[in-house]
Amino acid sequence: MDESDRYSACARNVEEKQPGIVANTSMSGCFQYYLEVDDCMKKYNYIVSILMMVLSGYILFETGTYEIGQSAQKNPAVWPRFLAVALIILSVVLIVQTIFSHNPEMESFSIDWKGTGMRKVYIMFGLTIGFVVVLKVLGMLIALLLLIPAIEWLLGCRSKVMMIALPVGLVVFVYVFFGIIMKLTLPGPFWA
Amino acid sequence: MNVDALMMAFSAVFTPYNVLVICGGTILGIFIGAMPGMSSVMGLSIMLPFTFQLKGYASIMMLLGIFCGSIYGGSISATLMNTPGTAASAATCMDAYPMAVIKRQPGRALAISTFSSLCGGLFSCVVLVFGATALAKVALNFTSPEYFALAFFGISIITGVSGKSIVKGLMGGILGLLFATVGVDNFTGTARFTFGSSFMRGGLAMVPILIGVFAFAQALKTIEEKYNEKPFKEKVVIERVLPMKEDLKRIGPTVLRSAILGTFIGAVPGTGGDIASWVGYNEAKRWSKHKEEFGHGAPEGIAGSEAANNAIAGGAFVPLLALGIPGDAGTAVMLGALTMMGIVSGPLLFVESPEQAYTIFIGLFVANVLMGVFGFLMIRIFGKVINIPNKYLVPVIVTFCITGTFALNRYLEEVFLMLIMGVIGYFLIKLEFSMPPIILGLVLGTLAEKNARRGLDILAGTDSVWDHPIAIIFVILGIISLVSPAISAMMKKRKEAKAGGSEG
């Protein structure tokens, strides 16, 4: 599909869904709209189906290496293989369903991977990885003491009092409840 | 009824320690349910590891308290903020919020909701005592084919909890079943999908996955959607905490009807409080003499949904205890807890350990009574508690996710597993996958595989399929349960298309 085809496809979409925009739609603006429409649930359904098929393929491959006995009870591969085949069938069903679907919800669905909310989630992923590293080195309580205010900050908290009081309060609660009442040995710093 | 077992159960529940634990669990459950975004499943998942540190039956008692309290708690934020604390409270918003805020009668609305919840919960407990025992007698003849058919029936409810896409729900269910295959095979000792890791040889623990896909994934979703949310500012005045006589007269029949409906719906695996509350609400409206008041603060509207969604608590325990099948995601967590406690739910529970079954019945009954007592007592302070902004709530949830997972087996690897599953769960939710099918697959996976393999060998021998009528019935029920949501969705589409055509 070259750009003029894209433009006409896009213009059709715009005309059908947002008539008011047509008059002001430039070639580049329309192409942008086309890309946005393209980022719909259909694309994600295809990706999910392919990933599930890859997973099923791996299961079939690994179970092929198992030693198999005569009966079902002596066959550790029978159940995972059955599930893998079912997953392949469902993936095909999802692809077919997606191709023939005229559900407007599926067309209008999009994920804003670059939006502020998603960026906050990416930061949270980073905080989680950082937490795991700090947990291994400095232990549970110190890691929580750093993670809690970081999440508060991420969610828009700028109150210094709350950014100190909540982590301290929660860590004291964790220490008292788990460490003292439950007698649980929490992971400590590497030097302890 | 085994009177000795009943007396043993009474003495097990009515110890100061256990009553205190139920009180704690119920209060905690009410607060969890009242906080928007925190469901009973999340509350149970977060608190599950903590409860294992408690002695004897106390852990189950605490979970029962949380279970009952959180179902009721969802109605509080629905009433005061028009924000259902749980999905099961969505129908409550319809009339409770107009009564509380537009009519300025929050005390009356909360009193009706508390009374209806209490009645619905107690009614379902009474039914549980009789219904579960009757089912258990039937289920005594179970062998491997029956158990497999039962697991299939349990798994078949996936389509009912699939959310927007049934195909994706089924995929999620299979993912859950595959998670359950990780580790050393019980029959042959073969290590499956362990990637050479000694941690994986023991299999994937259920609780970290539960906490990950429900609580941590939800925390990530909240961060994405409500990162800059302003705190609630509505000021609520509570003027009364007990229901009025006129209201009691008016809602009496509705409460009874919804309690029956809720108990029945709860006993059908795959359904839950959200369905029950809407059915209860609809029936309340259908039978009411004041239909015009619905949507503007009708007492029957509040009673209809609340009695039904609390009645599912007892109803959902019927298949859980008698057959070992969790009726919904909440009871799936309860099943996990019972298994880890060494209580094998299923037909033999009533024969081999009736005192354990009765202990759970009585515990649930006491939890419901306490739910009502605390509900009435705390009506005045609820308004303040539910105003906790997400910027403080999310760090608390994440902390509980982490410490709760670690507390279970004291493995850091399980904390990492929970975090990874949370991230996977978050993306799956974004792609419109529903989480309950994954959990159902995970919970029922081992039972299904073990009995499918045994059953295949039995059927390959002298037995014929026709020697197992109960298994056939369960398979048929499973198939019906599997395809009925798809058929009803198709019929709904056709009706809509017809209606659209006739309008055009």
XYZ file of C-alpha atoms in Angstrom:
696
model
C 0.000 0.000 0.000
C 1.618 3.303 -1.089
C 0.960 6.634 0.568
C -1.897 7.682 -1.739
C -3.703 4.387 -1.005
C -3.099 5.008 2.652
C -4.510 8.492 2.254
C -7.707 7.301 0.592
C -8.094 4.476 3.131
C -7.559 6.985 5.853
C -9.923 9.514 4.354
C -12.592 6.807 4.181
C -12.013 6.029 7.843
C -12.105 9.668 8.786
C -15.236 10.246 6.748
C -16.991 7.298 8.326
C -15.961 7.936 11.874
C -15.138 11.620 12.252
C -16.795 13.551 9.421
C -15.878 16.927 10.859
C -12.163 16.320 10.448
C -12.229 15.569 6.715
C -12.113 19.181 5.575
C -8.973 19.920 7.589
C -7.135 16.654 6.996
C -3.709 17.042 5.447
C -1.786 14.119 3.909
C 0.586 13.825 6.894
C -2.197 14.314 9.459
C -4.258 11.657 7.762
C -1.309 9.260 7.666
C -0.902 9.799 11.412
C -4.597 8.976 11.861
C -4.147 5.849 9.740
C -1.309 4.725 12.004
C -3.464 5.307 15.065
C -6.307 3.246 13.604
C -3.790 0.575 12.730
C -2.753 0.414 16.406
C -5.966 -1.402 17.276
C -6.867 -4.616 19.069
C -6.578 -6.541 15.789
C -2.818 -6.018 15.731
C -2.464 -7.107 19.359
C -4.648 -10.170 18.746
C -2.313 -11.268 15.932
C 0.735 -10.715 18.156
C -0.878 -12.645 21.046
C -1.837 -15.521 18.728
C 1.687 -15.775 17.317
C 3.241 -15.662 20.800
C 0.872 -18.409 21.990
C 1.778 -20.541 18.967
C 5.480 -20.047 19.666
C 4.882 -21.077 23.276
C 2.942 -24.141 22.125
C 5.739 -25.016 19.697
C 8.251 -24.862 22.527
C 6.047 -27.107 24.695
C 5.738 -29.664 21.899
C 9.494 -29.518 21.365
C 10.400 -29.943 25.036
C 7.880 -32.713 25.697
C 9.378 -34.553 22.710
C 12.529 -35.053 24.784
C 10.721 -36.820 27.683
C 10.935 -40.553 28.278
C 7.480 -41.970 27.648
C 5.993 -45.164 29.106
C 3.129 -47.335 27.847
C 0.274 -45.917 29.965
C -0.995 -42.349 30.354
C 0.251 -42.305 33.936
C 3.762 -43.084 32.686
C 3.579 -40.416 30.016
C 4.577 -36.989 31.401
C 4.128 -35.419 27.959
C 0.492 -36.295 27.296
C -1.150 -33.469 29.272
C 1.178 -30.585 28.276
C 0.933 -31.694 24.621
C -2.859 -31.735 24.817
C -2.770 -28.205 26.251
C -0.285 -27.031 23.616
C -2.494 -28.329 20.792
C -5.551 -26.666 22.403
C -3.589 -23.396 22.613
C -2.661 -23.623 18.907
C -6.317 -24.236 17.981
C -7.426 -21.255 20.101
C -4.731 -19.063 18.522
C -6.026 -19.962 15.070
C -9.597 -19.271 16.240
C -8.512 -15.859 17.564
C -6.820 -14.999 14.255
C -9.875 -16.064 12.227
C -12.220 -14.250 14.621
C -10.087 -11.108 14.369
C -9.936 -11.187 10.557
C -13.713 -11.466 10.214
C -14.623 -9.214 13.133
C -16.562 -6.023 12.440
C -16.644 -5.016 16.089
C -16.149 -1.224 16.235
C -14.711 -1.583 19.765
C -11.882 -3.649 18.320
C -11.158 -0.941 15.717
C -11.220 1.928 18.182
C -9.082 0.186 20.828
C -5.574 1.530 21.167
C -2.829 1.538 23.760
C -0.978 4.797 24.243
C 2.484 3.368 24.871
C 3.990 6.863 25.145
C 1.324 8.463 27.355
C 2.101 9.911 30.788
C 0.356 7.016 32.542
C 2.401 4.414 30.669
C 5.597 6.343 31.364
C 4.721 6.165 35.061
C 4.329 2.393 34.693
C 7.741 2.134 32.966
C 9.251 4.070 35.872
C 7.498 1.643 38.227
C 9.121 -1.258 36.330
C 12.464 0.459 36.853
C 11.695 0.969 40.537
C 10.775 -2.702 40.816
C 14.101 -3.782 39.277
C 15.915 -1.310 41.538
C 13.997 -2.699 44.500
C 15.096 -6.252 43.651
C 18.764 -5.158 43.491
C 18.541 -3.168 46.736
C 16.649 -6.046 48.382
C 19.512 -8.421 47.576
C 22.171 -5.976 48.836
C 20.589 -3.991 51.664
C 17.716 -6.214 52.734
C 13.908 -5.981 52.846
C 13.410 -3.108 55.292
C 15.853 -0.661 53.680
C 14.581 -1.587 50.204
C 10.984 -0.880 51.308
C 12.089 2.363 52.948
C 13.328 3.499 49.529
C 10.562 1.989 47.382
C 7.537 3.399 49.260
C 8.405 7.129 48.946
C 9.421 6.505 45.320
C 5.924 5.160 44.549
C 4.338 8.049 46.467
C 6.367 10.497 44.391
C 5.400 8.635 41.202
C 1.723 9.062 42.083
C 2.077 12.801 42.567
C 2.764 13.073 46.300
C 5.031 16.009 47.085
C 4.404 16.246 50.837
C 7.718 15.681 52.612
C 5.919 14.715 55.807
C 3.942 11.933 54.093
C 6.981 10.801 52.117
C 8.753 10.206 55.418
C 5.859 9.206 57.687
C 4.266 6.547 55.426
C 7.454 4.553 54.653
C 8.637 4.738 58.238
C 5.187 3.737 59.536
C 4.862 0.846 57.086
C 8.384 -0.428 57.682
C 7.835 -0.285 61.446
C 4.559 -2.206 60.912
C 6.322 -4.811 58.754
C 9.124 -5.190 61.297
C 6.760 -5.467 64.277
C 4.163 -7.693 62.562
C 6.525 -10.007 60.684
C 9.770 -9.726 62.561
C 8.482 -9.656 66.142
C 4.916 -11.050 66.195
C 5.293 -13.615 63.383
C 8.980 -14.273 64.180
C 9.831 -14.185 60.488
C 13.450 -13.589 59.505
C 13.263 -10.842 56.898
C 16.119 -10.685 54.351
C 18.798 -8.480 55.911
C 21.693 -6.486 54.412
C 24.609 -8.478 52.962
C 26.878 -7.642 55.903
C 24.430 -8.881 58.550
C -26.097 -34.481 61.005
C -23.125 -35.595 63.099
C -23.841 -33.967 66.495
C -20.436 -34.858 67.973
C -18.652 -33.259 65.053
C -20.904 -30.211 65.378
C -20.053 -29.847 69.074
C -16.347 -30.210 68.278
C -16.706 -27.507 65.653
C -18.474 -25.203 68.137
C -15.693 -25.629 70.646
C -13.088 -25.057 67.912
C -14.646 -21.795 66.727
C -15.742 -20.321 70.065
C -12.330 -19.933 71.640
C -11.386 -16.366 72.598
C -8.425 -16.552 70.184
C -10.484 -17.656 67.178
C -13.340 -15.210 67.846
C -10.759 -12.425 68.102
C -9.194 -13.544 64.827
C -12.607 -13.572 63.052
C -13.250 -10.079 64.440
C -9.888 -8.904 63.081
C -10.477 -10.559 59.706
C -13.984 -9.140 59.394
C -12.895 -5.584 60.242
C -9.960 -5.878 57.857
C -12.244 -7.287 55.153
C -14.708 -4.420 55.550
C -11.906 -1.879 55.132
C -10.416 -3.755 52.160
C -13.811 -3.984 50.452
C -14.538 -0.326 51.163
C -11.387 0.841 49.432
C -12.073 1.320 45.739
C -9.932 -0.972 43.630
C -9.327 -3.506 46.388
C -11.464 -6.594 45.844
C -12.133 -9.485 48.198
C -9.819 -11.621 46.030
C -7.044 -9.102 46.437
C -7.661 -8.901 50.189
C -7.604 -12.680 50.506
C -4.503 -12.946 48.289
C -2.588 -10.320 50.242
C -3.551 -11.669 53.653
C -3.222 -15.373 52.759
C 0.499 -15.662 53.581
C 0.004 -13.829 56.888
C -2.709 -16.196 58.011
C -0.438 -19.233 57.791
C 1.442 -17.891 60.776
C -1.713 -18.268 62.904
C -2.416 -21.358 64.965
C -4.910 -24.142 64.138
C -8.141 -23.064 62.482
C -7.382 -19.402 63.116
C -6.024 -18.850 59.597
C -9.243 -20.150 58.008
C -11.321 -18.105 60.482
C -9.439 -14.960 59.522
C -9.921 -15.637 55.791
C -13.646 -16.244 56.330
C -13.849 -12.902 58.135
C -12.005 -11.155 55.299
C -14.191 -12.909 52.709
C -17.491 -11.855 54.325
C -16.284 -8.416 55.382
C -14.895 -7.491 51.981
C -18.067 -8.494 50.105
C -20.060 -6.212 52.405
C -17.385 -3.481 52.484
C -17.723 -2.865 48.750
C -21.154 -1.347 49.329
C -19.786 1.416 51.557
C -17.835 3.334 48.923
C -20.630 2.528 46.436
C -23.104 4.200 48.785
C -21.058 7.214 49.780
C -18.921 7.921 46.703
C -20.777 6.230 43.850
C -17.597 4.154 43.476
C -18.141 0.427 43.953
C -15.402 -0.949 46.200
C -15.830 -4.280 44.408
C -17.519 -5.321 41.150
C -20.280 -6.955 43.191
C -21.322 -3.563 44.561
C -21.876 -1.892 41.209
C -25.646 -2.492 41.336
C -25.759 -0.981 44.840
C -24.649 2.387 43.421
C -27.923 2.651 41.480
C -30.064 3.493 44.516
C -27.744 3.753 47.503
C -25.839 6.754 46.153
C -28.985 8.786 45.297
C -30.388 8.026 48.759
C -27.130 8.882 50.535
C -26.077 11.949 48.601
C -29.042 13.364 46.676
C -31.589 12.658 49.442
C -28.896 13.373 52.073
C -29.660 10.119 53.973
C -26.316 8.281 54.061
C -27.065 6.638 57.428
C -30.351 5.222 56.135
C -28.699 3.913 52.957
C -25.840 2.283 54.855
C -28.220 0.828 57.452
C -30.379 -0.802 54.735
C -27.298 -2.107 52.959
C -25.795 -3.508 56.184
C -29.052 -5.163 57.259
C -29.592 -6.719 53.809
C -25.992 -7.949 53.633
C -26.334 -9.518 57.077
C -29.586 -11.309 56.196
C -28.263 -12.524 52.830
C -25.078 -13.861 54.401
C -26.837 -15.660 57.265
C -29.440 -17.200 54.964
C -26.757 -18.636 52.702
C -24.917 -20.103 55.719
C -28.059 -22.029 56.726
C -28.443 -23.347 53.171
C -24.765 -24.296 53.154
C -25.253 -26.659 56.117
C -27.954 -28.658 54.308
C -26.949 -28.239 50.653
C -23.304 -29.129 51.066
C -24.041 -32.362 52.958
C -26.553 -33.509 50.350
C -24.091 -32.865 47.545
C -21.351 -34.625 49.464
C -23.423 -37.830 49.658
C -23.737 -37.891 45.868
C -20.080 -37.133 45.417
C -18.952 -40.063 47.613
C -18.968 -42.446 44.629
C -16.255 -40.490 42.852
C -13.301 -42.219 41.166
C -10.695 -40.738 38.817
C -13.024 -40.273 35.793
C -15.510 -38.450 38.037
C -12.776 -36.289 39.519
C -11.481 -35.421 36.072
C -15.019 -34.643 34.897
C -15.415 -32.481 37.986
C -12.185 -30.618 37.248
C -13.382 -30.190 33.666
C -16.666 -28.784 34.995
C -14.704 -26.396 37.214
C -12.487 -25.320 34.340
C -15.514 -24.953 32.055
C -16.705 -21.935 34.030
C -13.797 -20.052 32.474
C -16.033 -18.882 29.651
C -18.313 -17.280 32.230
C -15.460 -15.258 33.737
C -13.638 -14.525 30.491
C -14.478 -10.857 30.331
C -14.757 -9.397 26.818
C -13.293 -12.331 24.847
C -14.189 -15.973 25.446
C -11.263 -17.150 23.281
C -8.833 -15.106 25.357
C -10.467 -16.453 28.528
C -9.880 -20.007 27.318
C -6.281 -19.124 26.400
C -5.811 -17.723 29.901
C -7.267 -20.919 31.388
C -4.799 -23.020 29.386
C -1.936 -20.781 30.501
C -3.032 -21.446 34.097
C -3.171 -25.205 33.419
C 0.320 -24.996 31.870
C 1.666 -23.118 34.905
C 0.420 -26.054 36.979
C 2.519 -28.516 34.913
C 5.816 -26.805 35.824
C 7.968 -28.908 38.160
C 8.542 -32.581 38.794
C 5.809 -34.860 37.421
C 4.048 -36.737 40.247
C 3.846 -40.067 38.389
C 7.224 -40.334 36.632
C 9.523 -37.863 38.399
C 10.324 -36.123 35.091
C 11.288 -32.451 35.491
C 9.014 -30.399 33.218
C 9.729 -26.819 32.068
C 12.155 -26.199 34.941
C 15.005 -24.772 32.803
C 17.465 -26.476 35.153
C 16.336 -24.373 38.128
C 16.018 -26.134 41.466
C 13.414 -23.543 42.536
C 11.224 -24.461 39.548
C 11.461 -28.205 40.271
C 9.031 -27.736 43.145
C 6.507 -26.183 40.758
C 5.233 -22.633 40.549
C 3.709 -21.652 43.872
C 0.107 -20.533 43.559
C 0.099 -17.620 46.013
C 2.831 -15.501 44.363
C 1.022 -15.875 41.033
C -2.303 -14.973 42.665
C -0.862 -11.881 44.352
C 1.026 -10.930 41.202
C -1.834 -11.109 38.711
C -4.470 -9.649 41.006
C -2.885 -7.214 43.452
C 0.429 -6.126 41.867
C -1.023 -5.925 38.336
C -3.902 -3.830 39.719
C -1.392 -1.542 41.478
C 0.370 -1.008 38.135
C -2.974 -0.270 36.488
C -3.802 2.272 39.208
C -0.420 3.950 38.682
C -1.177 4.244 34.966
C -4.730 5.513 35.317
C -4.781 7.511 38.544
C -1.256 8.900 38.866
C -2.448 12.461 39.359
C -5.775 11.845 41.081
C -7.032 14.507 43.443
C -8.247 13.299 46.865
C -12.010 12.967 47.409
C -13.523 16.083 48.915
C -17.177 15.176 49.448
C -18.173 15.661 53.079
C -20.710 13.154 54.305
C -22.905 13.541 57.364
C -24.152 10.305 58.967
C -27.428 10.900 60.780
C -28.562 7.331 61.686
C -27.003 3.858 61.806
C -29.967 1.472 62.271
C -32.694 0.801 59.688
C -36.159 2.301 60.254
C -39.220 0.084 60.892
C -40.907 1.281 57.695
C -37.839 0.366 55.685
C -37.655 -3.081 57.274
C -41.287 -3.744 56.336
C -40.693 -2.573 52.810
C -37.475 -4.489 52.101
C -38.365 -7.765 53.919
C -39.645 -9.729 50.878
C -36.883 -8.313 48.666
C -34.192 -9.435 51.108
C -35.597 -12.982 51.232
C -35.934 -13.217 47.438
C -32.446 -11.877 46.809
C -30.955 -14.139 49.488
C -32.422 -17.207 47.736
C -31.245 -15.979 44.329
C -27.777 -15.077 45.608
C -27.301 -18.438 47.330
C -28.323 -20.308 44.195
C -26.134 -18.188 41.899
C -23.219 -18.475 44.315
C -23.510 -22.279 44.269
C -23.131 -22.346 40.485
C -19.405 -22.344 39.744
C -18.230 -19.508 37.549
C -20.770 -17.013 38.708
C -20.242 -14.525 41.482
C -21.391 -11.517 43.438
C -21.417 -9.183 40.440
C -23.951 -11.339 38.572
C -25.938 -12.062 41.747
C -26.242 -8.391 42.682
C -27.596 -7.399 39.248
C -30.046 -10.305 39.213
C -31.150 -9.383 42.756
C -31.536 -5.736 41.755
C -33.533 -6.598 38.629
C -35.876 -8.892 40.536
C -36.351 -6.268 43.258
C -37.417 -3.804 40.588
C -39.664 -6.321 38.814
C -41.581 -7.140 42.028
C -41.640 -3.638 43.532
C -44.810 -1.549 43.835
C -42.649 1.585 43.591
C -40.811 1.024 40.325
C -40.646 4.762 39.675
C -38.383 5.195 42.728
C -35.676 2.935 41.299
C -32.615 4.898 40.348
C -33.641 7.684 42.746
C -32.983 5.990 46.098
C -35.408 3.057 46.390
C -34.737 1.000 49.557
C -35.640 -2.226 47.680
C -32.938 -1.452 45.108
C -30.248 -1.336 47.796
C -31.619 -4.417 49.589
C -32.009 -6.387 46.344
C -28.394 -6.113 45.280
C -26.774 -6.280 48.735
C -28.692 -9.332 50.025
C -27.874 -11.169 46.781
C -24.172 -10.369 46.641
C -23.607 -11.339 50.283
C -25.613 -14.541 49.874
C -23.075 -15.793 47.348
C -20.586 -16.247 50.229
C -22.408 -19.301 51.597
C -23.545 -20.439 48.159
C -20.016 -20.443 46.762
C -18.882 -22.668 49.652
C -21.289 -25.472 48.615
C -19.275 -26.639 45.572
C -16.033 -25.634 47.278
C -16.496 -27.840 50.317
C -18.622 -30.625 48.859
C -16.848 -31.043 45.542
C -13.574 -29.150 45.873
C -14.524 -26.746 43.075
C -14.086 -23.032 43.659
C -17.217 -21.147 42.618
C -15.365 -17.930 41.876
C -11.942 -16.313 42.195
C -12.489 -15.589 45.922
C -13.276 -19.194 46.742
C -10.357 -20.247 44.481
C -8.093 -18.437 46.942
C -9.984 -20.095 49.824
C -9.439 -23.501 48.172
C -5.729 -22.768 48.009
C -5.745 -21.808 51.682
C -7.628 -24.955 52.700
C -5.247 -27.154 50.684
C -2.217 -25.534 52.245
C -3.810 -26.016 55.671
C -4.090 -29.744 54.910
C -7.901 -29.598 54.645
C -8.828 -31.562 51.533
C -12.170 -30.167 50.431
C -14.374 -32.575 48.523
C -16.788 -35.404 49.247
C -14.519 -37.136 51.743
C -14.339 -34.033 53.918
C -17.828 -34.772 55.275
C -17.019 -38.414 55.958
C -13.454 -38.327 57.201
C -13.367 -34.915 58.896
C -16.929 -33.619 59.395
C -15.730 -31.429 62.264
C -13.546 -29.492 59.799
C -16.529 -28.857 57.501
C -18.747 -27.786 60.428
C -15.981 -25.547 61.743
C -15.993 -23.724 58.415
C -19.827 -23.454 58.437
C -19.894 -22.042 61.952
C -16.924 -19.781 61.226
C -18.750 -18.378 58.209
C -21.915 -17.867 60.252
C -20.008 -16.050 63.008
C -18.166 -13.958 60.405
C -21.509 -12.897 58.940
C -22.922 -11.944 62.343
C -19.778 -9.955 63.154
C -19.903 -8.346 59.723
C -23.350 -6.991 60.599
C -22.312 -5.866 64.092
C -19.175 -4.076 62.880
C -21.032 -2.735 59.874
C -23.549 -0.930 62.075
C -20.888 0.160 64.572
C -18.530 1.616 61.976
C -20.992 3.406 59.730
C -19.999 6.771 61.237
C -16.292 6.408 60.490
C -16.491 4.804 57.053
C -16.820 8.124 55.290
C -13.380 9.202 56.492
C -11.502 5.955 55.798
C -12.481 5.560 52.167
C -10.981 8.932 51.356
C -7.431 7.547 51.385
C -5.884 8.800 48.122
C -4.249 6.317 45.754
C -0.858 7.951 46.218
C -0.823 6.501 49.740
C -2.898 3.399 49.062
C -0.748 1.986 46.243
C 2.522 1.962 48.255
C 0.653 0.132 51.043
C -0.659 -2.471 48.550
C 2.800 -2.967 46.999
C 4.351 -3.358 50.460
C 1.768 -5.997 51.403
C 2.305 -7.781 48.067
C 6.048 -8.042 48.691
C 6.079 -8.869 52.386
C 3.034 -11.129 52.066
C 4.622 -13.199 49.309
C 7.895 -13.509 51.194
C 6.113 -14.483 54.407
C 4.577 -17.542 52.729
C 7.667 -19.717 52.200
C 10.451 -17.234 52.950
C 11.844 -17.532 49.412
C 13.020 -14.347 47.733
C 12.516 -16.158 44.411
C 8.778 -16.182 45.114
C 8.839 -12.384 45.541
C 10.532 -12.120 42.135
C 7.985 -14.550 40.666
C 5.156 -12.399 42.071
C 6.667 -9.230 40.546
C 7.166 -10.918 37.146
C 3.636 -12.338 37.185
C 2.333 -8.891 38.135
C 4.004 -7.337 35.088
C 2.746 -10.157 32.823
C -0.724 -9.818 34.383
C -0.684 -6.052 33.788
C 0.018 -6.489 30.069
C -2.536 -9.287 29.801
C -5.177 -7.005 31.381
C -4.239 -4.297 28.851
C -4.773 -6.829 26.068
C -8.241 -7.583 27.513
C -7.363 -10.917 29.110
C -9.312 -11.726 32.252
C -7.330 -12.930 35.291
C -9.806 -15.383 36.939
C -9.433 -18.012 34.126
C -5.650 -18.119 34.691
C -6.181 -18.637 38.413
C -8.868 -21.286 37.838
C -6.513 -23.146 35.481
C -3.691 -22.937 37.990
C -5.841 -24.072 40.917
C -7.511 -26.980 39.110
C -4.536 -27.936 36.899
C -2.985 -30.608 39.105
C -6.367 -32.215 39.893
C -7.320 -32.252 36.221
C -4.032 -33.719 34.975
C -3.673 -36.355 37.691
C -7.208 -37.665 37.241
C -7.220 -37.349 33.447
C -4.159 -39.597 33.228
C -5.483 -42.062 35.811
C -8.933 -41.975 34.199
C -7.500 -42.705 30.751
C -5.764 -45.806 32.123
C -8.948 -46.939 33.915
C -11.032 -46.485 30.768
C -8.372 -48.289 28.718
C -8.876 -51.296 31.044
C -12.132 -53.023 31.910
C -14.237 -49.927 32.637
C -16.450 -48.324 30.018
C -17.451 -44.654 29.907
C -21.041 -45.714 30.674
C -19.925 -47.136 34.047
C -19.435 -43.536 35.206
C -22.799 -41.739 34.894
C -21.812 -38.976 37.329
C -18.752 -38.225 35.193
C -20.956 -38.073 32.096
C -23.316 -35.640 33.848
C -20.415 -33.394 34.876
C -18.937 -33.461 31.371
C -22.328 -32.527 29.886
C -22.755 -29.749 32.483
C -19.213 -28.622 31.709
C -19.916 -28.476 27.985
C -23.130 -26.526 28.638
C -21.250 -24.170 30.954
C -18.489 -23.825 28.354
C -20.709 -22.964 25.396
C -23.641 -21.168 27.038
C -21.924 -17.751 27.395
C -20.998 -17.858 23.698
C -24.549 -18.837 22.697
C -26.148 -16.169 24.904
C -23.741 -13.558 23.485
C -24.713 -14.581 19.938
C -28.426 -14.444 20.812
C -27.964 -10.988 22.358
C -26.209 -9.784 19.185
C -29.020 -11.154 17.035
C -31.651 -9.467 19.198
C -29.741 -6.174 19.002
C -29.418 -6.531 15.233
C -33.158 -7.272 14.965
C -34.014 -4.305 17.182
C -31.687 -2.105 15.107
C -33.296 -3.378 11.898
C -36.834 -2.747 13.086
C -35.899 0.764 14.253
C -34.269 1.501 10.896
